[in-house]
Coordinates of C-alpha atoms in Angstrom, one line a residue:
X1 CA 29.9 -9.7 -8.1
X2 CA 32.6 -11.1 -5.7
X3 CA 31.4 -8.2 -2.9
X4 CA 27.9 -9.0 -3.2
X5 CA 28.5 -12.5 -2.5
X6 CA 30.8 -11.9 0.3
X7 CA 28.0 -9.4 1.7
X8 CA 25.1 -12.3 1.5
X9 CA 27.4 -14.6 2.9
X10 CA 28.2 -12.0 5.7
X11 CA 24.8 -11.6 6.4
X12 CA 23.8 -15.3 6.5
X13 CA 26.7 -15.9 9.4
X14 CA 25.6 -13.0 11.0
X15 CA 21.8 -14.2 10.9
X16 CA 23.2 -17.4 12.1
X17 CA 25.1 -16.0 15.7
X18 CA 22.1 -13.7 16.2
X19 CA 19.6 -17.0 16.4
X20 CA 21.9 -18.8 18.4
X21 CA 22.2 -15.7 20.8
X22 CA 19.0 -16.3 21.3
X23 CA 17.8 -19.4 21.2
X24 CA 14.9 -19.9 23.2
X25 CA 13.8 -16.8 22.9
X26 CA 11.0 -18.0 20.2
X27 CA 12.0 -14.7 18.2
X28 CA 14.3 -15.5 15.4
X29 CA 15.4 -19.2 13.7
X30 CA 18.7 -19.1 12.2
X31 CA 19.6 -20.2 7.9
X32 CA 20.4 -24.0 9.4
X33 CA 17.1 -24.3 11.1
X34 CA 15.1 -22.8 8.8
X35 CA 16.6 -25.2 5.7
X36 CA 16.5 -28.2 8.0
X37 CA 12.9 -27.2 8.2
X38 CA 12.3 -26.6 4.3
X39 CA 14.2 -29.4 3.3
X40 CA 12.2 -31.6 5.9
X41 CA 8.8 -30.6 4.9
X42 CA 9.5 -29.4 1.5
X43 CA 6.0 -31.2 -0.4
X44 CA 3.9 -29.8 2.0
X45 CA 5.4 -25.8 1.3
X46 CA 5.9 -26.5 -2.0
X47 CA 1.5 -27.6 -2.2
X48 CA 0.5 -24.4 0.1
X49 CA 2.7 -22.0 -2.2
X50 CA 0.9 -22.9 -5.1
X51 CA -2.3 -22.3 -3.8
X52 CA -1.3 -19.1 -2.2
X53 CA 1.0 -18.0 -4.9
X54 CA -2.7 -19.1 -7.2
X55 CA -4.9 -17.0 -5.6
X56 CA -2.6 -13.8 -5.6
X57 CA -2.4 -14.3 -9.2
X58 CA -6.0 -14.0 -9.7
X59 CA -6.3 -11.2 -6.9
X60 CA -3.5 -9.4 -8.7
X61 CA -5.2 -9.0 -12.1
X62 CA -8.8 -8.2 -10.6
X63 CA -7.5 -5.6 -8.4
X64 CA -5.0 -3.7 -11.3
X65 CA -7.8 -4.1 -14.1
X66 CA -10.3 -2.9 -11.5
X67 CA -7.7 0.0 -11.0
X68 CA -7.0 0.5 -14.8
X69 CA -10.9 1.2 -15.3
X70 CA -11.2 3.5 -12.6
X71 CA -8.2 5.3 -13.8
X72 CA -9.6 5.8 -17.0
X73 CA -13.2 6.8 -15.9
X74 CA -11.5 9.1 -13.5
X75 CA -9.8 10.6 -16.5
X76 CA -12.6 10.6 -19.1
X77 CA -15.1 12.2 -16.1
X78 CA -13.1 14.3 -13.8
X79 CA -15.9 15.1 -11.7
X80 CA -15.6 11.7 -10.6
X81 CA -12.3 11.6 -9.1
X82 CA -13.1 12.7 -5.4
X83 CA -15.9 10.0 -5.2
X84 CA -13.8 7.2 -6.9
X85 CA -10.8 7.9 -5.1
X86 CA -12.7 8.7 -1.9
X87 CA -14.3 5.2 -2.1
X88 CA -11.4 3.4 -3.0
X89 CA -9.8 4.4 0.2
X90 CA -12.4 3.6 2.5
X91 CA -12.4 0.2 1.2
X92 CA -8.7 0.1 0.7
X93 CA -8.2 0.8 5.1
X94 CA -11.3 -1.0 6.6
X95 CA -9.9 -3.3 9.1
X96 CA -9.0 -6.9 8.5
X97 CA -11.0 -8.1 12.1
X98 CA -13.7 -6.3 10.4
X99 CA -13.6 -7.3 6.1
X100 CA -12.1 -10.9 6.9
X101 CA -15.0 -12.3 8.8
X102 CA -17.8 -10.8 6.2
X103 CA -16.3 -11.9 2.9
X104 CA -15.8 -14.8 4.2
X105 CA -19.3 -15.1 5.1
X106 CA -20.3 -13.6 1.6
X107 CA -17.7 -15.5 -0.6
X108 CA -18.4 -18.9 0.9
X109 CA -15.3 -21.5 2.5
X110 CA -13.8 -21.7 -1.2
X111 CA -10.3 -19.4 -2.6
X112 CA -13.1 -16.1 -2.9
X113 CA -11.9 -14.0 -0.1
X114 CA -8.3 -15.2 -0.4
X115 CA -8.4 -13.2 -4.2
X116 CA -11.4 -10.3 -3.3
X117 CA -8.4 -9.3 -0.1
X118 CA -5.5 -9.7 -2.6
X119 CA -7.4 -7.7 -5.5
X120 CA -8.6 -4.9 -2.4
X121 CA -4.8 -4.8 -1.6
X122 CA -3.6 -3.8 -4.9
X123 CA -6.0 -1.8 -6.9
X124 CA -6.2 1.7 -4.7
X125 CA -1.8 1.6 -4.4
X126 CA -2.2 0.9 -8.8
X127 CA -4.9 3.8 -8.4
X128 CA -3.0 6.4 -7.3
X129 CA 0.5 5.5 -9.6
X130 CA -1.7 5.5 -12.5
X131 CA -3.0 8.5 -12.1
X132 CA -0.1 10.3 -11.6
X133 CA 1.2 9.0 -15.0
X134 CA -1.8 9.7 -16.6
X135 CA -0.9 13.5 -16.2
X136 CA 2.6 13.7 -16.8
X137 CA 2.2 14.9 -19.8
X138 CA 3.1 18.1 -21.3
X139 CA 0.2 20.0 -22.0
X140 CA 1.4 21.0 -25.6
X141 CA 1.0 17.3 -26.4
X142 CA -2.6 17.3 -25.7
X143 CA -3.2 20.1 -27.2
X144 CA -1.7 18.9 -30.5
X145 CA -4.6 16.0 -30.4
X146 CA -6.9 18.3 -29.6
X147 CA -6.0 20.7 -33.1
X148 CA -6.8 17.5 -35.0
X149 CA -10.2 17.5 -33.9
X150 CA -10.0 14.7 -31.1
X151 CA -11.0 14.5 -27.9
X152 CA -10.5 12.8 -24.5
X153 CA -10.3 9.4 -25.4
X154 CA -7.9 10.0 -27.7
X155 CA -5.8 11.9 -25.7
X156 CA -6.0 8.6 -23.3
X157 CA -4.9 6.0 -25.9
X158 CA -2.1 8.4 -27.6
X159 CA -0.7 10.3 -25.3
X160 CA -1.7 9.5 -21.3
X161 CA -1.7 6.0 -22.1
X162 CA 1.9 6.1 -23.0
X163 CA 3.5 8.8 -20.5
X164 CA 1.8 6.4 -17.8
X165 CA 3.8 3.2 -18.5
X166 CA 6.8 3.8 -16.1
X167 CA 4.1 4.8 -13.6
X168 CA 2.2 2.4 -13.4
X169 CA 4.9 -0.7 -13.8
X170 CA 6.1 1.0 -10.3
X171 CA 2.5 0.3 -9.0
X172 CA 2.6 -3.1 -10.4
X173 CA 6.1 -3.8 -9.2
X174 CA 4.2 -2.5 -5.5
X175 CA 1.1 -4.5 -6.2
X176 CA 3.0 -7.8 -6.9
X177 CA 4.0 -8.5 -3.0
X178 CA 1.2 -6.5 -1.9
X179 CA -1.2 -9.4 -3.3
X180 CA 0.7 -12.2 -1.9
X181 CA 0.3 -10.7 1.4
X182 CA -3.4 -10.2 0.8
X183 CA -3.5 -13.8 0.1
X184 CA -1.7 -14.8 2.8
X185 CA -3.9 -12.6 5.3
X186 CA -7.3 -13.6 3.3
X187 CA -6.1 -17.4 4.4
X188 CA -5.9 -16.2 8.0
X189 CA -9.9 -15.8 7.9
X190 CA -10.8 -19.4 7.5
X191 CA -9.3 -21.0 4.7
X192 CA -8.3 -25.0 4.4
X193 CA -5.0 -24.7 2.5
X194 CA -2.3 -21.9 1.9
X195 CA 0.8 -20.7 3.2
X196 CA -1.5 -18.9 5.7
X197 CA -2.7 -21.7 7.2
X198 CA 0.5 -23.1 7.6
X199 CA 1.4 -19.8 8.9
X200 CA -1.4 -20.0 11.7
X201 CA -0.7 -23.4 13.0
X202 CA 3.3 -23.2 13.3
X203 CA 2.6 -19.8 15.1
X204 CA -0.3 -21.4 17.9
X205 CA 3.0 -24.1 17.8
X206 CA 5.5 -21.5 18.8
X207 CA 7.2 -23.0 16.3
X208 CA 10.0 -20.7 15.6
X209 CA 11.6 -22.9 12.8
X210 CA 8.3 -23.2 11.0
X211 CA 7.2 -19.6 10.9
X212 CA 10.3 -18.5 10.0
X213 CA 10.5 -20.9 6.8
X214 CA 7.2 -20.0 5.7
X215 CA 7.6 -15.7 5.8
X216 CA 10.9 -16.5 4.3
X217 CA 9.3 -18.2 1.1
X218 CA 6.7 -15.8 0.7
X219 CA 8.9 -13.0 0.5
X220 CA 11.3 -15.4 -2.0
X221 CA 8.3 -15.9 -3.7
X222 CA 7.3 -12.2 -4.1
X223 CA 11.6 -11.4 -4.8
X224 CA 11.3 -13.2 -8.0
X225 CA 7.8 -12.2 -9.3
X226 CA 9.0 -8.5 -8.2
X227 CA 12.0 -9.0 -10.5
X228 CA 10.6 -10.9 -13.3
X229 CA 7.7 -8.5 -14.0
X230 CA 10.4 -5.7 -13.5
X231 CA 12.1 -7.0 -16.3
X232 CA 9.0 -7.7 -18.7
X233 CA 8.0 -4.7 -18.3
X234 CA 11.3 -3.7 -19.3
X235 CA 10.9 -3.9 -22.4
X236 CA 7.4 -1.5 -23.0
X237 CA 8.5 1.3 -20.2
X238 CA 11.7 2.4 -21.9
X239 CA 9.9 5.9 -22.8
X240 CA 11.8 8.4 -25.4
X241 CA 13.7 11.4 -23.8
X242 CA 11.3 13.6 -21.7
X243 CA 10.3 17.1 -23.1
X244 CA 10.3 19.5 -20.6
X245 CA 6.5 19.7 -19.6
X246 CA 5.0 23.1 -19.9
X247 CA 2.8 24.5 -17.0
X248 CA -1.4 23.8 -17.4
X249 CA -3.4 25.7 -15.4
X250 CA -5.6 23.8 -13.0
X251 CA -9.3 24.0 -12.8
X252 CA -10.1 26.1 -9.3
X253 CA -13.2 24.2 -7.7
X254 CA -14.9 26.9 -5.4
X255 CA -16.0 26.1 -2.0
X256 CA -19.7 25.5 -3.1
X257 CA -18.6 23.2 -5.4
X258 CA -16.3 21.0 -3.1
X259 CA -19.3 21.2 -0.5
X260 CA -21.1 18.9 -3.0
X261 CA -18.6 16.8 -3.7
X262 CA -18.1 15.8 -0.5
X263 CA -21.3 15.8 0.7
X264 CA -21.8 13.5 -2.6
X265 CA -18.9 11.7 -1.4
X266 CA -20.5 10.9 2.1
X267 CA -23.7 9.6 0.9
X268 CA -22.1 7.5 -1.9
X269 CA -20.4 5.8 0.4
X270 CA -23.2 5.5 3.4
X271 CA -24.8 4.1 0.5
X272 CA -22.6 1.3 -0.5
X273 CA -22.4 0.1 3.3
X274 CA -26.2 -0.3 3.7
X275 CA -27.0 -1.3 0.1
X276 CA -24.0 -3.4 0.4
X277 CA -25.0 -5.3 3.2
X278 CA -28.5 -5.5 2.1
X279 CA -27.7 -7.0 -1.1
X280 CA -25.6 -9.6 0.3
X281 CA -28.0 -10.8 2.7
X282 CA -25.9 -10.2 6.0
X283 CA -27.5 -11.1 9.3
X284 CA -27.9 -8.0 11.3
X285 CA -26.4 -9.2 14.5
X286 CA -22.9 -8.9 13.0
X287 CA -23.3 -7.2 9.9
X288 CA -23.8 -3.4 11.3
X289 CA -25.7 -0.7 9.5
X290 CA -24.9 3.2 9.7
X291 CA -27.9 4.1 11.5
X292 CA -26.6 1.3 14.2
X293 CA -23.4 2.7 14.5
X294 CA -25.3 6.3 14.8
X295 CA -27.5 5.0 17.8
X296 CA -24.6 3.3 19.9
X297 CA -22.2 6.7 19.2
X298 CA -25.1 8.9 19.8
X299 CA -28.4 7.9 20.9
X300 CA -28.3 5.1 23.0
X301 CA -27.9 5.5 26.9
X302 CA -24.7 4.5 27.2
X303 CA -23.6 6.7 24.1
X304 CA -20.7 8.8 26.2
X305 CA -19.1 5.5 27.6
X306 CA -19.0 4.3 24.5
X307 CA -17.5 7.2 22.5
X308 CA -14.9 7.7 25.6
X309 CA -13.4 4.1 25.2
X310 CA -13.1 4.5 21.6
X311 CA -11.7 8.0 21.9
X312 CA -8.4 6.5 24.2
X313 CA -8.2 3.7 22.4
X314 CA -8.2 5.8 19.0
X315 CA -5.5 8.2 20.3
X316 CA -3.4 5.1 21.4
X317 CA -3.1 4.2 17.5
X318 CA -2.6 7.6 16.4
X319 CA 0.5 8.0 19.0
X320 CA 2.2 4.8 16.8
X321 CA 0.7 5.3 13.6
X322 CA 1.8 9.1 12.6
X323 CA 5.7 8.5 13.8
X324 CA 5.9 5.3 12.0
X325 CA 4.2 6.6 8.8
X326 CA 6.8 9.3 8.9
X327 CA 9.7 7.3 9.6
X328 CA 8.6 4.6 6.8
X329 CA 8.4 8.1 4.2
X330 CA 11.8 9.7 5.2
X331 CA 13.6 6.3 5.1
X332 CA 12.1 5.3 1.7
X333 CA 13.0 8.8 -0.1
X334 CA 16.5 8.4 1.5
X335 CA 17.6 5.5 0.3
X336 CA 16.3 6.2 -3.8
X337 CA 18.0 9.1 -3.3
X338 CA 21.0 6.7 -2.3
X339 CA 20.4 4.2 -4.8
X340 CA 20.5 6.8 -7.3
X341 CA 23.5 8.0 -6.2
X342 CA 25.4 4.6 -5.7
X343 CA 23.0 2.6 -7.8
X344 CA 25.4 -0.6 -6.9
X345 CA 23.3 -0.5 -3.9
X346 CA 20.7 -1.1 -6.0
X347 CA 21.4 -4.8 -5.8
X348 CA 21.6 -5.3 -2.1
X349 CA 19.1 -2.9 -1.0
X350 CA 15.8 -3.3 -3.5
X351 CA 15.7 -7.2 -2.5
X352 CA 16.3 -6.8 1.1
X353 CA 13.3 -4.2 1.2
X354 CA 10.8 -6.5 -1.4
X355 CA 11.8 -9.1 1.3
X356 CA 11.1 -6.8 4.2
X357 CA 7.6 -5.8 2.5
X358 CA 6.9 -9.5 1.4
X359 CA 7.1 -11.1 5.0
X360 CA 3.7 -11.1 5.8
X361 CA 3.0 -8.7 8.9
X362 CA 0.4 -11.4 10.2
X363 CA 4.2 -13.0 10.9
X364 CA 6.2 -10.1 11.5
X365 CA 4.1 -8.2 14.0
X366 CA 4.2 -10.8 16.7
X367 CA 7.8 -11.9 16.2
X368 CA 8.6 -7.6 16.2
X369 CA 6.8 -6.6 18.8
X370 CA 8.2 -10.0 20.7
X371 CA 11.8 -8.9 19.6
X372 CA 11.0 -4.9 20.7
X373 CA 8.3 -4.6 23.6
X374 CA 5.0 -4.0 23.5
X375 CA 5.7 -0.2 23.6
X376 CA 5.9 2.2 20.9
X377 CA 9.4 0.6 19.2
X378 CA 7.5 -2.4 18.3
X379 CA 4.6 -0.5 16.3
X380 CA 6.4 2.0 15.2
X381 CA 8.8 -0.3 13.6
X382 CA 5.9 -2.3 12.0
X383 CA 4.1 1.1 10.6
X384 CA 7.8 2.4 8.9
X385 CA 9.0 -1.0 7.3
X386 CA 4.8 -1.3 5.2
X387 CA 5.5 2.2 4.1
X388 CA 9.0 2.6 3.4
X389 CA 9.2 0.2 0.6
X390 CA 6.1 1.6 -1.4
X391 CA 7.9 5.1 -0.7
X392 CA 11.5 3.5 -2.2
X393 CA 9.7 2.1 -5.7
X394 CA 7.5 5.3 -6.1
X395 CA 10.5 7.7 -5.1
X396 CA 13.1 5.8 -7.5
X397 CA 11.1 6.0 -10.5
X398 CA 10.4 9.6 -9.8
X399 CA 14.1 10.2 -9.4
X400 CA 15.0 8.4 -13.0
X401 CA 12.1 10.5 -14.4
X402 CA 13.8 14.0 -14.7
X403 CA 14.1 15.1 -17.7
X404 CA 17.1 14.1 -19.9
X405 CA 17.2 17.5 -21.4
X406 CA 17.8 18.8 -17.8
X407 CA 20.1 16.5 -16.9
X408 CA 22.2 17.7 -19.8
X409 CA 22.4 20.5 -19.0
X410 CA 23.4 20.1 -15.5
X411 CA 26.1 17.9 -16.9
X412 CA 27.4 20.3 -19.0
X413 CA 28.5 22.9 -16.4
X414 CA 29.9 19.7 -14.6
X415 CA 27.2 19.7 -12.1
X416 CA 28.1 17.6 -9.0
X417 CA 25.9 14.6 -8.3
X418 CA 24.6 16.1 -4.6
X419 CA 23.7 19.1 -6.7
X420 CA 22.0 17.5 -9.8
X421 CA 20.3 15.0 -7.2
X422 CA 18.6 18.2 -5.2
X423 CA 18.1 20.3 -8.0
X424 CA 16.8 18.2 -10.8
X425 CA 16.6 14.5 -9.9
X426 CA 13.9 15.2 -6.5
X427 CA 11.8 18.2 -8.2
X428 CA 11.0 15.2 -10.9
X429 CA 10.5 12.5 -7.7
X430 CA 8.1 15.2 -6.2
X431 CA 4.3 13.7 -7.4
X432 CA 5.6 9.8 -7.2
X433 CA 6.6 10.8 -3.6
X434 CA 2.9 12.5 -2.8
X435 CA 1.3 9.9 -4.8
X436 CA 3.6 7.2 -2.2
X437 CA 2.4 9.7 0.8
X438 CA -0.7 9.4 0.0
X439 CA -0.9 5.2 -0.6
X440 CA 0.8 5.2 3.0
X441 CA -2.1 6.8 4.7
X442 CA -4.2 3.7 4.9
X443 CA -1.5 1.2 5.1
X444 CA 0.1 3.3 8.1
X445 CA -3.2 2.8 9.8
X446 CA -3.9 -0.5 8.4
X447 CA -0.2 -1.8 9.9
X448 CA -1.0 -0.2 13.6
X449 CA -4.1 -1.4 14.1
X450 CA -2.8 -5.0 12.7
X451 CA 0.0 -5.1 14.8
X452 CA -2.5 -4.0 18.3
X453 CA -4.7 -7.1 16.8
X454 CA -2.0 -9.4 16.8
X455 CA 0.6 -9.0 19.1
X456 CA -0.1 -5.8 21.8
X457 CA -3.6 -6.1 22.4
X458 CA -4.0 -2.1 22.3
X459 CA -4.8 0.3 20.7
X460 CA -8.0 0.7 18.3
X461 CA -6.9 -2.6 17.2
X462 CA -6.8 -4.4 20.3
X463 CA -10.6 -2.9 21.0
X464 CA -11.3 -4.8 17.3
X465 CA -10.1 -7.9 18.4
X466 CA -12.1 -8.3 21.7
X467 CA -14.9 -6.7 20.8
X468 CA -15.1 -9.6 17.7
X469 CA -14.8 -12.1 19.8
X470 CA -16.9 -11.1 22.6
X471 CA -19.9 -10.2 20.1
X472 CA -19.8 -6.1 20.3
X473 CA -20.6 -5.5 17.0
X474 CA -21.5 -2.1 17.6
X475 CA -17.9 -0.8 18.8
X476 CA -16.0 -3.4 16.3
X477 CA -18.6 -1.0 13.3
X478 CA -17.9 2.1 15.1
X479 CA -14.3 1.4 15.1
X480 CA -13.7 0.4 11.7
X481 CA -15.8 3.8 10.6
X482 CA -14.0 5.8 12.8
X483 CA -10.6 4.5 11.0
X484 CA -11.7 4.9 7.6
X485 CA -13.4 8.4 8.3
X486 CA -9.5 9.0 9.8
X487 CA -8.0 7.6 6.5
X488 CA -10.2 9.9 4.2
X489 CA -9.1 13.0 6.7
X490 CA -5.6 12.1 6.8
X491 CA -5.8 11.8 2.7
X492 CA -6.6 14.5 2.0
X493 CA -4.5 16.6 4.2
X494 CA -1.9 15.0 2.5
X495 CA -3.2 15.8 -0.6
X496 CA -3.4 19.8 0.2
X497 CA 0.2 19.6 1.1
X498 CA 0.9 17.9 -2.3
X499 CA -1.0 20.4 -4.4
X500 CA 0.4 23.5 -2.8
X501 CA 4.0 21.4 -3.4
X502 CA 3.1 20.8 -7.1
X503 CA 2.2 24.1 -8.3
X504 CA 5.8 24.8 -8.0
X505 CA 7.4 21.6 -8.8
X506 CA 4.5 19.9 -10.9
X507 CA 2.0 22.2 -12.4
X508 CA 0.9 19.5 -14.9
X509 CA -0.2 17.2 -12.2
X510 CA -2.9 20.0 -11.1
X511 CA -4.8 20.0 -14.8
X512 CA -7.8 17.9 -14.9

């Protein structure tokens, strides 16, 4: 206890030099400044972090039951995976220039779009960690319900149910900062009240102090929900020792038969973006349509200027996105792997990245790109730290899931720990890893094109932001389909590398 005290004390005089270093430089407010601040102002915080901390609450349980239901339907109906999923990615990475404006149009001035962004921002990462548990079962146990004459469902309630507990309290321990930040950005599109607001106005300020105070309790705010649902969940993810899960064999789709599912796929979702938009009433003039985006892409006279200065600005993002999403992968495996190792750097390093994911990036990606250069350190940076800490929680409860019987036996022949880790310990952090790969897709993008909103002014993101506020509607819809047609294709490349991964390593994961 005495050297993790030291260590926070450490860090807080080292935090203190480094704003004092560079003061002036409207980058970084030191631990004095930033209490001064709270202290100063500590009614008005106090206010906008109930109403923020309000509206994630109600965003939070929307989004996870939303997720729940589609987990189990997914289950129940397997041909409805690739649609489900599908759609829950494409909604999951459209553009916050783009979704802000229109639910805020659709939702009214009230706390609607500050839940419907915190709800979007949590069901698809609950989604995908849910399903993952769902499976990780041994097939011999479904079988066993089976002989006694039961079906599906009650393979869902006796057996999925409860192998998908630890799984899916690491996509609620992901979702829980996750919907602050949704909050947080949902008050950036209009709101009167919030920790958002207060977010916007001390950053039009420059006010280092102010911004500074704010990020830092949001991500004390998310810490402590983090931690507290960690522990009540505690007590109902404690699962029984692991049996070793025997291979299933997976269902083979052939070619004819994934032809139709995407194709079902594409028109589900064309569907939902004109019937959407129909339904709701939205004006045409800002509220695109897919045969709108069609005409200015393809049709229209100036169709080849148009597709050129979406193709360089596209490539631009992809040039920051992919390095950061790998960095933010590699450096979130790595340290579980540590943690496990040394798990008294469980302590220091699991709050410091909840903090790190917490800060909102509507506050981070200026002060970052400030602090870096508006080259590819800055977005890069931004793009690792959203994935890394998704990749941490997924990768350390995949880690702590091997098998006890395995680790056993490894300790009986007085296996080292390097050896038991690469052996045992990551063969069973395998499918949380994928399922974290394939989470960071959309947030990769969703980061890069956030930070060229905010702070570089390039990129696909940049093109977002002025073609918003300069009324081209037609590149802001092309845009935002072109990035979530590039989320769906980047998905599920990732997910051919995870099943040709899992047929060694997780064969179970494969039977639908």
């Amino acid at each position: 206890m005495a050297w993790q005290v030291l260590s926070v004390a450490g860090l807080l005089v080292a935090w203190e030099a480094l704003a004092r270093l560079n003061a002036g430089s409207y980058v970084l407010a030191g631990p004095v400044a930033v209490t001064r601040y709270g202290v100063e102002h500590a009614g008005l915080l106090a206010h906008a972090a109930g109403i923020t901390l309000a509206n994630a609450a109600w965003g939070f349980l929307w989004g996870n039951l939303a997720a729940v239901a589609l987990a189990a339907a997914i289950l129940l109906v397997p041909r409805l995976e690739r649609c489900v999923v599908a759609l829950s990615l494409v909604v999951f990475c459209l553009p916050l220039v783009a979704t802000g404006p229109i639910l805020r149009v659709a939702l009214g001035p009230g706390n609607g779009p500050q839940i419907a962004l915190a709800a979007l921002a949590v069901h698809y990462t609950t989604l995908l960690a849910l399903l993952v548990g769902l499976r990780a079962v041994p097939r011999s146990w479904l079988d066993l319900v089976e002989s006694y004459g039961r079906g599906a469902g009650a393979q869902l309630l006796h057996i999925r149910a409860m192998a998908a507990l630890p799984y899916l309290a690491a996509g609620l321990r992901i979702a829980v900062p996750a919907a602050i930040l949704g909050a947080m950005v949902g008050e950036f599109t209009g709101a009167e009240r919030g920790l958002g607001v207060l977010t916007i106005r001390a950053m039009r300020a420059l006010d280092v102090d102010a911004t500074w105070a704010i990020a830092l309790i949001a991500a004390g705010i998310a810490i402590v929900a983090y931690r507290a649902f960690g522990a009540l969940l505690g007590f109902v993810t404690d699962p029984p020792a692991l049996l070793l899960a025997a291979p299933a064999p997976a269902i083979r789709r052939g070619r004819m038969r994934r032809a139709g599912e995407l194709a079902v796929t594409i028109l589900a979702t064309l569907a939902l973006w004109q019937g959407g938009m129909d339904a709701l009433g939205l004006s045409p003039f800002f509220a695109r349509r897919p045969g709108d985006v069609l005409a200015f892409l393809v049709t229209d006279a100036g169709a080849a200027s148009h597709r050129a200065a979406l193709a360089g600005a596209y490539g631009e993002t992809l040039f920051y996105a992919v390095p950061g999403y790998l960095a933010g992968l590699a450096l979130g495996a790595g340290l579980a792997c540590a943690v496990v190792l040394a798990p008294g750097l469980a302590t220091i390093v699991l709050p410091l990245a909840v903090a790190l994911r917490s800060v909102p990036i509507v506050t981070t990606a200026p002060l970052l790109v400030l602090a870096l250069g508006r080259g590819a350190t800055g977005t890069i940076t931004i793009v690792a730290v959203m994935i890394f800490f998704p990749t941490l929680v997924a990768a350390l409860q995949g880690l702590r899931q091997a098998p006890g019987q395995v680790i056993d036996i490894f300790a009986s022949y007085a296996t080292g720990r390097w050896r038991t880790l690469a052996l045992a310990r990551v063969p069973a952090m395998l499918p949380a890893f994928f399922a974290a790969a394939r989470m960071g897709v959309p947030a990769a993008i969703l980061a890069a094109t956030t930070a060229e909103w905010l702070a570089t002014g390039r990129g696909i993101g940049g093109l977002m932001a002025l073609t918003a506020s300069t009324s081209g509607y037609n590149m802001l819809w092309s845009a935002t389909a072109l990035v979530a047609l590039t989320a769906t294709l980047a998905y599920a490349l990732v997910a051919r590398i995870e099943r040709a991964v899992l047929r060694v390593y997780g064969p179970e994961q494969l039977a639908r």
